[in-house]
Short mmCIF file of C-alpha atoms and ligand atoms in Angstrom, two decimals:
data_model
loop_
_atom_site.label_atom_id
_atom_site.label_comp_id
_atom_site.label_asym_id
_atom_site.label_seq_id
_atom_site.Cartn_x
_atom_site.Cartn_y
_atom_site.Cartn_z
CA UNK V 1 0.00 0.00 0.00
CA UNK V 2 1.78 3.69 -0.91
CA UNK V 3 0.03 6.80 -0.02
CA UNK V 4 2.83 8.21 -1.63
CA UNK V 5 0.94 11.14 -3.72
CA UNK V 6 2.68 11.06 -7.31
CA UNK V 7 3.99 14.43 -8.67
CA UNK V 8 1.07 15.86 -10.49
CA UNK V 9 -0.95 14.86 -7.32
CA UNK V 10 1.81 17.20 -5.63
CA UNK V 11 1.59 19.81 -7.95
CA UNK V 12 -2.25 20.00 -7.72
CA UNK V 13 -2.13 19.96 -4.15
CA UNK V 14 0.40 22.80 -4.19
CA UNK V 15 -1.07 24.99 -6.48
CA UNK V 16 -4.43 24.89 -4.71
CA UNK V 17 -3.02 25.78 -0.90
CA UNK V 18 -1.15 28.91 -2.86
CA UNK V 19 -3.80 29.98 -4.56
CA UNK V 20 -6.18 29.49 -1.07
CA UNK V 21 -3.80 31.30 0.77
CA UNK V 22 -2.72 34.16 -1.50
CA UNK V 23 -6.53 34.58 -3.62
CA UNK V 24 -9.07 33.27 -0.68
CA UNK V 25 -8.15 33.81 2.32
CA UNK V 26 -7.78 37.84 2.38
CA UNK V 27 -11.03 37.73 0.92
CA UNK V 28 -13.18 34.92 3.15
CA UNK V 29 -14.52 37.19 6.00
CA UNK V 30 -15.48 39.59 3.15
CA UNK V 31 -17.33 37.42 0.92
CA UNK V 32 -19.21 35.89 4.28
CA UNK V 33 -20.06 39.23 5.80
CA UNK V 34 -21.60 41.03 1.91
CA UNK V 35 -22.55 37.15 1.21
CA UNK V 36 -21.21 38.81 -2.13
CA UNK V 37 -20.18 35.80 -4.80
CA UNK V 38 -16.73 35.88 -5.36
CA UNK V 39 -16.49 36.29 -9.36
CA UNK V 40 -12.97 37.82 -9.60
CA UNK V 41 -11.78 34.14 -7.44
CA UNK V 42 -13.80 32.36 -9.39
CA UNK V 43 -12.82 33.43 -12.60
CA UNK V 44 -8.89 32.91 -12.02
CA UNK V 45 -10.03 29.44 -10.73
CA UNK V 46 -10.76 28.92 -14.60
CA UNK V 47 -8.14 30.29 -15.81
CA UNK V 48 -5.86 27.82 -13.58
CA UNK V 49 -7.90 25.18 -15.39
CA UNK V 50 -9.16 24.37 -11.74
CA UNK V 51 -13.09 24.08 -12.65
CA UNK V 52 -12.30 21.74 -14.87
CA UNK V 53 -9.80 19.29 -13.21
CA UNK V 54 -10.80 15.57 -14.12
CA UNK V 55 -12.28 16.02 -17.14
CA UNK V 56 -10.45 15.28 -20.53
CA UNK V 57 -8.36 17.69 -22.37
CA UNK V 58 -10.13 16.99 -25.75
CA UNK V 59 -13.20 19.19 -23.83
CA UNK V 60 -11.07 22.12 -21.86
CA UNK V 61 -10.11 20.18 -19.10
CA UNK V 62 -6.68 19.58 -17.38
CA UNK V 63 -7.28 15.77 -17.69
CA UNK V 64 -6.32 14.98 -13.75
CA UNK V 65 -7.38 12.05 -11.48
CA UNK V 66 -9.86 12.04 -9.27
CA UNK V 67 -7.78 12.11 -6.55
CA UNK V 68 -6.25 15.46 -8.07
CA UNK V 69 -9.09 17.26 -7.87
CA UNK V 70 -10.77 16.17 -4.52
CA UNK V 71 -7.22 17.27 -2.86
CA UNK V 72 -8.21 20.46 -4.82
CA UNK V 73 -11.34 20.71 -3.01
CA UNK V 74 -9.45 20.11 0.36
CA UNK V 75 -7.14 22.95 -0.30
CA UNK V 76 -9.86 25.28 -1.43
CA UNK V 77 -12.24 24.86 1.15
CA UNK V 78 -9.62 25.28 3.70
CA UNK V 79 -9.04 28.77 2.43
CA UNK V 80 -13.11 29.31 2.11
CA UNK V 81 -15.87 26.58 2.21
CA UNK V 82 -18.31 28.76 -0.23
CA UNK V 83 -15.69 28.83 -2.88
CA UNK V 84 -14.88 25.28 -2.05
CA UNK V 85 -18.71 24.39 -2.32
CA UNK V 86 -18.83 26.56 -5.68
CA UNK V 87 -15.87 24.24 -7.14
CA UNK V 88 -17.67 21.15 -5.96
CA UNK V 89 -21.27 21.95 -6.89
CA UNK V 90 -20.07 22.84 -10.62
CA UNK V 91 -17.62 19.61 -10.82
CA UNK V 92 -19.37 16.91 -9.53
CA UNK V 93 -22.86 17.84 -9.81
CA UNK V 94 -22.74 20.22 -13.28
CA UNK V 95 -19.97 19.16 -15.08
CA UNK V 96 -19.79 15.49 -14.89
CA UNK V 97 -22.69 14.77 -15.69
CA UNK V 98 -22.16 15.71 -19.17
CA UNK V 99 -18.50 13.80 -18.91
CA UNK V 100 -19.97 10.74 -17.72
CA UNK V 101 -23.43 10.73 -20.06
CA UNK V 102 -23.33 13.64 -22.40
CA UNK V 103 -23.12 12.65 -26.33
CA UNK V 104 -20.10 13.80 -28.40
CA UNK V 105 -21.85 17.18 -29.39
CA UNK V 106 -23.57 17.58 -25.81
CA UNK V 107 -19.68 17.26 -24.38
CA UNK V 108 -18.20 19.63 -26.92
CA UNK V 109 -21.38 22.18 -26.54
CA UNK V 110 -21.44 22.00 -22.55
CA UNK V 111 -18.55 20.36 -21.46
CA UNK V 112 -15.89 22.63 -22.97
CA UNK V 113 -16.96 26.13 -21.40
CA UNK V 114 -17.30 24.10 -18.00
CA UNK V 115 -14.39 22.65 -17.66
CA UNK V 116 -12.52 25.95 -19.00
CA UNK V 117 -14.49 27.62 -16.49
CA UNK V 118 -15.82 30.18 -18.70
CA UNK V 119 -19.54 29.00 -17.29
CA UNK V 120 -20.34 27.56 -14.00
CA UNK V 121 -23.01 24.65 -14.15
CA UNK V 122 -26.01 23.61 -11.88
CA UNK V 123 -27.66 20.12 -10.74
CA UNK V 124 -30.98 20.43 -9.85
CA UNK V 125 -32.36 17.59 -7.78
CA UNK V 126 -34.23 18.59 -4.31
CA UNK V 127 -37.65 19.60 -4.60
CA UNK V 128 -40.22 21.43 -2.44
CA UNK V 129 -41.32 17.60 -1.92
CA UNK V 130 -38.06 16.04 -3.21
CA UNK V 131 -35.44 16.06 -0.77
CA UNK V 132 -33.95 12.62 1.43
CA UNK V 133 -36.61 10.83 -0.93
CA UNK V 134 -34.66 12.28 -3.95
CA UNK V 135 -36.68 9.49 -6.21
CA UNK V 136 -39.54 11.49 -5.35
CA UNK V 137 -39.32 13.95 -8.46
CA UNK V 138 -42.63 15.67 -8.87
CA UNK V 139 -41.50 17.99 -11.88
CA UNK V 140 -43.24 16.84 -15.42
CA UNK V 141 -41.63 16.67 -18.30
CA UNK V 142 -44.07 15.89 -21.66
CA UNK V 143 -42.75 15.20 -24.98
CA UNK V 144 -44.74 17.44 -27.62
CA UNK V 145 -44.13 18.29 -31.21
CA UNK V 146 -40.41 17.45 -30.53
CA UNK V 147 -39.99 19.66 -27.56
CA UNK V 148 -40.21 18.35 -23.74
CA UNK V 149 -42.95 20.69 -22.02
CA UNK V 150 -41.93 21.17 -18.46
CA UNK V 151 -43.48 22.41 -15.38
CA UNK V 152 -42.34 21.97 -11.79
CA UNK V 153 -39.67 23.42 -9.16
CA UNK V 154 -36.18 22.80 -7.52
CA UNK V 155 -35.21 23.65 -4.54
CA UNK V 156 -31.41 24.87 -2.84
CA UNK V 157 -29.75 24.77 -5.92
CA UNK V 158 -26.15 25.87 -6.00
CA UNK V 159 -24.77 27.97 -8.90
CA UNK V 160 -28.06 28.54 -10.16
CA UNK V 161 -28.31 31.69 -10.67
CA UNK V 162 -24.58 33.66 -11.28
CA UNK V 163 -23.50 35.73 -13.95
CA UNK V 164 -21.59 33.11 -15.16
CA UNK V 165 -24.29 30.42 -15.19
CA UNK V 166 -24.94 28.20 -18.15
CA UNK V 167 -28.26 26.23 -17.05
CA UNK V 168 -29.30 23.55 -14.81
CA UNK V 169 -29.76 19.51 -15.45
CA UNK V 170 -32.84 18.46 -13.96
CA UNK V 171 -34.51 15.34 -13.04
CA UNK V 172 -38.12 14.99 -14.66
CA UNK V 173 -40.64 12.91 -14.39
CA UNK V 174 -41.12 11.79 -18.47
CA UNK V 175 -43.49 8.56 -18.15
CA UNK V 176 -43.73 5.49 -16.47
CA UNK V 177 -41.97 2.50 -16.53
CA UNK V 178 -43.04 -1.20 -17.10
CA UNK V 179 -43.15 -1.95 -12.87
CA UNK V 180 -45.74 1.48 -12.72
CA UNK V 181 -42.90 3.32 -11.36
CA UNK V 182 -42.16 6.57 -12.81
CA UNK V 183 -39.89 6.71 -15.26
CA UNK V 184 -37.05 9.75 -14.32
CA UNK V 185 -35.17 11.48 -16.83
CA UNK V 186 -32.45 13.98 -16.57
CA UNK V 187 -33.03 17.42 -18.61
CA UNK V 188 -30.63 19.92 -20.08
CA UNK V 189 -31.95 23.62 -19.14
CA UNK V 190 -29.50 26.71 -20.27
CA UNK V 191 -30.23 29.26 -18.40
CA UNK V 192 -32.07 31.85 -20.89
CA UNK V 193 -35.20 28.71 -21.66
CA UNK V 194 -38.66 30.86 -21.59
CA UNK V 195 -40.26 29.66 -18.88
CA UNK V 196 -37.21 28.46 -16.74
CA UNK V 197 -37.74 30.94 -13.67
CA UNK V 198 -34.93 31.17 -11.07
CA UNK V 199 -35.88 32.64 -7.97
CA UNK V 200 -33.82 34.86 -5.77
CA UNK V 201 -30.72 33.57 -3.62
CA UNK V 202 -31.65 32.02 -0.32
CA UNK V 203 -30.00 33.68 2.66
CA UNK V 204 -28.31 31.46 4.67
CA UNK V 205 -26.46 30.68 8.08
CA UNK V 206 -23.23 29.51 6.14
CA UNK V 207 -21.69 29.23 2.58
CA UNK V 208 -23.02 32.63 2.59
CA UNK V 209 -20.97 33.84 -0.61
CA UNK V 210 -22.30 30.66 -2.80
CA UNK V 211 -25.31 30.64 -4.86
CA UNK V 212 -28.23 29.02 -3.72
CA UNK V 213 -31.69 28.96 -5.23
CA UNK V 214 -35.09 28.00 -5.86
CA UNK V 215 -36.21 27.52 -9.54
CA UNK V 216 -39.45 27.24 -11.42
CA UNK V 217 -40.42 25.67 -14.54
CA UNK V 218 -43.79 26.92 -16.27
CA UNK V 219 -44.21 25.67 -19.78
CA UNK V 220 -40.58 25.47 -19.76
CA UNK V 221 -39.61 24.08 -23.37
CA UNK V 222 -36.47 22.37 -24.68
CA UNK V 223 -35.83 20.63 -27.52
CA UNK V 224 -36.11 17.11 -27.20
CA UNK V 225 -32.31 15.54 -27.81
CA UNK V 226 -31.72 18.22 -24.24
CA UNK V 227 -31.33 14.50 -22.77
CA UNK V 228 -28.82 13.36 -20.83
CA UNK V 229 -28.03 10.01 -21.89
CA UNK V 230 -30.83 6.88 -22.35
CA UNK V 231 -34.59 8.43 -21.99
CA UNK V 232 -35.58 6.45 -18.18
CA UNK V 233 -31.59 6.35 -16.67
CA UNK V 234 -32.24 9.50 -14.58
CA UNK V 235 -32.19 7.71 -11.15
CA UNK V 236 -29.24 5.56 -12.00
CA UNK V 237 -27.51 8.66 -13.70
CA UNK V 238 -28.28 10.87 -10.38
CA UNK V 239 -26.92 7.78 -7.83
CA UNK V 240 -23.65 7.86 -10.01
CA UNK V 241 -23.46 11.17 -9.29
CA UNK V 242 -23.44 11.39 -5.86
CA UNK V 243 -21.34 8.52 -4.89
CA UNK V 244 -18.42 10.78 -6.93
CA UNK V 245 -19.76 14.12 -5.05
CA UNK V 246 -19.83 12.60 -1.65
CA UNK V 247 -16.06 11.84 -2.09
CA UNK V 248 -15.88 15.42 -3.35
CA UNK V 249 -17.68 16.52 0.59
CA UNK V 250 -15.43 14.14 2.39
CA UNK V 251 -12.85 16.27 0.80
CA UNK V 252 -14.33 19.72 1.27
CA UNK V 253 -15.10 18.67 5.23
CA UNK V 254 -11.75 17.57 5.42
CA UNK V 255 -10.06 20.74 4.20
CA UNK V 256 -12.90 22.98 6.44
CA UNK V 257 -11.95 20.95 9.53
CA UNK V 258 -7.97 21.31 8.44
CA UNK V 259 -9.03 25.17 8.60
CA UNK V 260 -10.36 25.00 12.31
CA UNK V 261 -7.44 23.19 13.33
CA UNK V 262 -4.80 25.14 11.56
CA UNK V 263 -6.94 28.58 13.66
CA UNK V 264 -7.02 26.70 16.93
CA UNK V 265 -3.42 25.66 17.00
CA UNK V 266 -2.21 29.46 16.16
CA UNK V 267 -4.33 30.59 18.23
CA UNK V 268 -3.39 28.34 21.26
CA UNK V 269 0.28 29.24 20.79
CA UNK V 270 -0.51 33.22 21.45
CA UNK V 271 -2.95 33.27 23.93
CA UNK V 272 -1.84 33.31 27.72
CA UNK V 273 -3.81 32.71 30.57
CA UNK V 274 -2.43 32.17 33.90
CA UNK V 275 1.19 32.65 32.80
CA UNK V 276 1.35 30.14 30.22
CA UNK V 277 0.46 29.98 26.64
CA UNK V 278 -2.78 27.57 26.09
CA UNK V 279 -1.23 25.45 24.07
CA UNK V 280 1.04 24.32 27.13
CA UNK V 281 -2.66 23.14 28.83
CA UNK V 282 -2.98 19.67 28.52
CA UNK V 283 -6.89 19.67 28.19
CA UNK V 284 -6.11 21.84 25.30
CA UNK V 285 -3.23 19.56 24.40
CA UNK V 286 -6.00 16.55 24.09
CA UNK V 287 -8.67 18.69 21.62
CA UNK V 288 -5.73 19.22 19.21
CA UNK V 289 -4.44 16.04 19.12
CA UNK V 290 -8.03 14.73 18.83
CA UNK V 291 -8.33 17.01 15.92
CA UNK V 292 -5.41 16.61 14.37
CA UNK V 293 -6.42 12.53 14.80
CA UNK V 294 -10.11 12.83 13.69
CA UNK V 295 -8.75 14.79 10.61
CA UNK V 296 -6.37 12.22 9.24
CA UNK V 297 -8.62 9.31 9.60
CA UNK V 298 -11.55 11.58 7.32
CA UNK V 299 -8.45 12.19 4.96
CA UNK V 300 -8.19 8.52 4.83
CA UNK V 301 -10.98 7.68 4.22
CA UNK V 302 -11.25 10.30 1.29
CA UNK V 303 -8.34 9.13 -0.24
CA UNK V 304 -9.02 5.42 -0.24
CA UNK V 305 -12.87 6.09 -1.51
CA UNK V 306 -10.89 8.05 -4.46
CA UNK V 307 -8.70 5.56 -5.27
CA UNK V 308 -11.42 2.66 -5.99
CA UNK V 309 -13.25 5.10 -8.31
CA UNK V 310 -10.24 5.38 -10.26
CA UNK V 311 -10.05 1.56 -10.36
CA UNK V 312 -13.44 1.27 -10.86
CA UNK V 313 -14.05 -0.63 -8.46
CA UNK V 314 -17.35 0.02 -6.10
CA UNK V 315 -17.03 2.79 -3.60
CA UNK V 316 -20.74 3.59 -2.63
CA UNK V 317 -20.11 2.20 0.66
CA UNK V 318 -16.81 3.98 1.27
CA UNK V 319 -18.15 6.95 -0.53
CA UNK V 320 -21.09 7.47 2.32
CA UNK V 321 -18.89 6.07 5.07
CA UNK V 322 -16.02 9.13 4.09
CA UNK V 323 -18.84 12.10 3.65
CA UNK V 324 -20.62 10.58 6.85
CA UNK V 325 -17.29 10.63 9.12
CA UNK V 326 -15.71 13.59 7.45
CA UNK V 327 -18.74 15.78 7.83
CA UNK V 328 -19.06 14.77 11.20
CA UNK V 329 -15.11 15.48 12.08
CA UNK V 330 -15.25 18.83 10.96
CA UNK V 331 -18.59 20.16 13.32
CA UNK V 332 -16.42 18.44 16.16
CA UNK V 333 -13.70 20.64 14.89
CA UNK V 334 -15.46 23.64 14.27
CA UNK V 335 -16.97 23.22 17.74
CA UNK V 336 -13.56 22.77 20.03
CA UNK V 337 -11.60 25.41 17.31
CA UNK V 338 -14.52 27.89 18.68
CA UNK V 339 -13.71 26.60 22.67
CA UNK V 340 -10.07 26.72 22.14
CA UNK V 341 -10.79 30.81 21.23
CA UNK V 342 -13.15 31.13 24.05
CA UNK V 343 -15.53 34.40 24.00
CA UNK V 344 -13.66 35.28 20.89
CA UNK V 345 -14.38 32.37 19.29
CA UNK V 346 -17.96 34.16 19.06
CA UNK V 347 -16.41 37.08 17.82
CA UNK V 348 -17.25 36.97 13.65
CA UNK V 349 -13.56 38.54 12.76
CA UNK V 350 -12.30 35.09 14.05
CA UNK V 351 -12.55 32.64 11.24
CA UNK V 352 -13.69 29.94 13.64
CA UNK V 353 -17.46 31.52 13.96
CA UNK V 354 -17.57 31.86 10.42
CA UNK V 355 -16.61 27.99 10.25
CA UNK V 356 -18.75 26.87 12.84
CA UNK V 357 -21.82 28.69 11.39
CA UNK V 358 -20.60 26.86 7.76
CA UNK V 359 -19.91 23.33 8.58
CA UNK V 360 -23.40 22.71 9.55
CA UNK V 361 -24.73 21.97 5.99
CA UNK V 362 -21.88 19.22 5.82
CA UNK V 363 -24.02 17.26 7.49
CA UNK V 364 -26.78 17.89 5.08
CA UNK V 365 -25.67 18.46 1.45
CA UNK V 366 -25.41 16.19 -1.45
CA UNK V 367 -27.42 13.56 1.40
CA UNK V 368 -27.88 13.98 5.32
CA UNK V 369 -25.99 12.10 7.66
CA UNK V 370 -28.98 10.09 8.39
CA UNK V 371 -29.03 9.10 4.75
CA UNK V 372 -25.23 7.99 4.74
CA UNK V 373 -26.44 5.48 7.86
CA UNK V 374 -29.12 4.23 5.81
CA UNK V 375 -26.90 3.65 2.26
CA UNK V 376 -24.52 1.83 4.97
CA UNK V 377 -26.38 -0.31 6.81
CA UNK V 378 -28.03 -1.10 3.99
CA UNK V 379 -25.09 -2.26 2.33
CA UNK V 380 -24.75 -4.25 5.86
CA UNK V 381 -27.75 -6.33 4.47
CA UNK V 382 -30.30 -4.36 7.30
C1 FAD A 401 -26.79 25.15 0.88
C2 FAD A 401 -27.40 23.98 0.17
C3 FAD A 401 -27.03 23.69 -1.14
C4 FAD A 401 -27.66 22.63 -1.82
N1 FAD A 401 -27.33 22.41 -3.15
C5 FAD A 401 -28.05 21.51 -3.86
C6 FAD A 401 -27.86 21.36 -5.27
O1 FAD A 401 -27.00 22.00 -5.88
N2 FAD A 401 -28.66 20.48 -5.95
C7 FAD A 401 -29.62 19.76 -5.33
O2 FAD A 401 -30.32 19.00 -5.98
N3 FAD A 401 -29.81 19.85 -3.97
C8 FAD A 401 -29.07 20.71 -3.24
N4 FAD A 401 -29.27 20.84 -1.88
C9 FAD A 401 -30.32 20.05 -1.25
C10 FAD A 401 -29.82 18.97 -0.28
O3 FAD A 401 -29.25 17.92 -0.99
C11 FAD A 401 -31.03 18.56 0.58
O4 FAD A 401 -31.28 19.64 1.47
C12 FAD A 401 -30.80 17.28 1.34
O5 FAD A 401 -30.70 16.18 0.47
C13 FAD A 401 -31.91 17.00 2.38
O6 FAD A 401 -33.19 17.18 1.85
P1 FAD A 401 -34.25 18.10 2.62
O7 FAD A 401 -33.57 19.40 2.90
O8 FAD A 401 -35.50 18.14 1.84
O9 FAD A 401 -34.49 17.39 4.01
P2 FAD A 401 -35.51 16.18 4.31
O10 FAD A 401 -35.33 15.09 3.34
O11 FAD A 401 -36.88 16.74 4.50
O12 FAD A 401 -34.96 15.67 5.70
C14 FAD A 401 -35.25 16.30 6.96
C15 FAD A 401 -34.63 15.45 8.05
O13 FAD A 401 -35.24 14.15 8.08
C16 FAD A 401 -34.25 13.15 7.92
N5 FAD A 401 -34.80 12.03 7.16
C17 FAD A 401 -35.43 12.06 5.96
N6 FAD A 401 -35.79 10.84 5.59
C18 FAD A 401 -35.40 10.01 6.58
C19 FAD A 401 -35.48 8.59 6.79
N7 FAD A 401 -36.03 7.78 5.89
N8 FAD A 401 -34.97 8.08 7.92
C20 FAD A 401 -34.39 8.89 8.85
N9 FAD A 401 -34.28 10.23 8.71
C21 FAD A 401 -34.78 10.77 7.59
C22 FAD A 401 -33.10 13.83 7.18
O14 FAD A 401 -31.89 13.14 7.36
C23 FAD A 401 -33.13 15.19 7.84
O15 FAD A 401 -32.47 15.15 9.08
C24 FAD A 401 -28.63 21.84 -1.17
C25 FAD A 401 -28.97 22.12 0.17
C26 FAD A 401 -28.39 23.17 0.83
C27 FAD A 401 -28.83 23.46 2.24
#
């Protein structure tokens, strides 16, 4: 077993903690306090080819690993989780899905201005009705006269609505199948469709400068090839997804938790109380080292989930068992990062409030905690 990381791993890695601490981290308490979206970031992350990482060069991307790029999403989301979860939403959940089912002309049409980040790229799953249950799609789409009619909503979406948004893929109800079940297909939306409707940007306790909305369809019409892949493959497309994006989380928790760690230890190595720095306490002592501990096993975990993707080998299991234990690492982190500061660990121009108030959704993005424990004990045969 090496966990050597080979050179272009390296060089990834590298380039992303630069760029975090040079490009994000002046900016993060900024971006968090206007809840502004960070364009000018966002746009050199294109130009570094980082929106783009593990897709093929033939369609504007840098052609990486997997690995590559969820090390990339550690190092970004330790400088600032909403960037990090702007990276991640448009990778895993926009991009690929037009890597992993697009045709040749879908690739080249809306793959290539992804991956070069020219245009960021929404997934648009949850519903009103929609969320845990994600099968549960209630938006209608109806073939007519060669267009699909549709008519429904989303919920949370990230990246839906930025300057530099493209359009949305969408689940759809589009028949049913042969058991009575519905039949779910995933729909290509750009974003200037009559009829597509995106609402305005939630507010929100954390991730504050990502983009998060509802949308509407009304009569929403695209032509009918805007399929992704085999008419009916929506759910299976959508579970593909996620096992890939929940590796991405692990990844993003990781790098948050790294963040509240790398604040508490500074922190604990200024601050004096009765004579001594805190970092000479050894109940303080114990929370790093817990931290530090907690971290490396998430890391772990990431890293091996990563690695049987890229053998293609199944990973659902390690995939949920990595977002489940990562996401839960970094609250503990965020929590004992805000102790370690004491009252000014409540303070928002320390980091660790800002990180405490944004690891929460961890726990609830891209599948709750609660469904991580069912996926695995399912997988236990429960
Ligand atoms: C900031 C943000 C960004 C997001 N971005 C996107 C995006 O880009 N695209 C997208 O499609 N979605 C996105 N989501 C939606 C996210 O994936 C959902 O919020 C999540 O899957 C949970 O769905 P829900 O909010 O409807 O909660 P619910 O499903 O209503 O769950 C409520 C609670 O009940 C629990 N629960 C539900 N069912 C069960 C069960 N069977 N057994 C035990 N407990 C259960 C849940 O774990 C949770 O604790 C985003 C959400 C947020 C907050």
């Amino acid at each position: 077993m090496d966990f050597t990381l080979n050179e272009e791993q390296q060089a990834i890695q590298e380039t992303c903690r630069d760029f975090a601490e040079q490009e994000i981290k002046p900016i993060a308490e900024e971006i968090d306090r206007t809840s502004e979206f960070p364009y000018e970031v966002v746009r050199k992350m294109g130009e570094l080819g980082l929106l783009g990482l593990p897709f093929p060069e033939e369609y504007g991307g840098a052609g990486a690993d997997f690995l590559s790029y969820c090390l990339a999403i550690e190092e970004i989301s330790r400088g600032d989780v909403s960037i990090g979860i702007t990276m991640e939403a448009h990778t895993s959940l926009g991009a690929s899905p037009f890597n992993l089912f697009g045709s040749k002309e879908q690739k080249e049409r809306y793959l290539t201005p992804l991956a070069r980040g020219e245009q960021l790229w929404a997934f648009g799953l949850t519903e009103p009705e929609a969320g845990s249950d994600s099968g549960g799609t209630q938006t209608r789409a109806v073939l007519r006269d060669g267009s699909w009619h549709i008519n429904g909503s989303k919920n949370f979406i990230t990246n839906a609505g930025t300057e530099m948004t493209g359009g949305v893929t969408i689940t759809a109800i589009t028949g049913k199948r042969h058991d009575g079940r519905n039949e779910i297909t995933n729909i290509i939306v750009p974003k200037d469709t009559p009829g597509y409707i995106i609402g305005n940007a939630y507010k929100k306790m954390g991730w504050k400068a990502s983009d998060t909305r509802p949308l509407t369809f009304e009569d929403c019409q695209v032509p009918e090839e805007n399929i992704l892949g085999q008419r009916g493959d929506g759910f299976k497309q959508f579970m593909q997804i996620l096992d890939a994006g929940r590796v991405a989380i692990a990844a993003l928790s990781v790098g948050l938790a790294q963040a509240c760690l790398d604040e508490a230890l500074s922190y604990a190595k200024e601050r004096k109380q009765f004579g001594k720095h805190l970092s000479k306490f050894q109940a303080i002592q114990f929370k790093l080292a817990d931290m530090d501990t907690e971290i490396e096993l998430a890391r772990l975990m990431y890293y091996k989930a990563a690695w049987l993707h890229m053998q293609h080998k199944p990973y659902t299991r390690e995939a949920s068992i990595a977002k489940l234990f990562a996401s839960e690492t970094a609250k503990r982190a965020a929590d004992q990062a805000v102790q370690i500061h004491g009252g000014y660990g409540f303070m928002d121009e320390y980091p660790v409030s800002r990180y405490w108030r944004s690891v929460k959704v961890n726990e609830i993005g891209e599948g709750t905690s609660e469904v991580q424990r069912m996926l695995i004990a399912k997988l236990l045969g429960c």
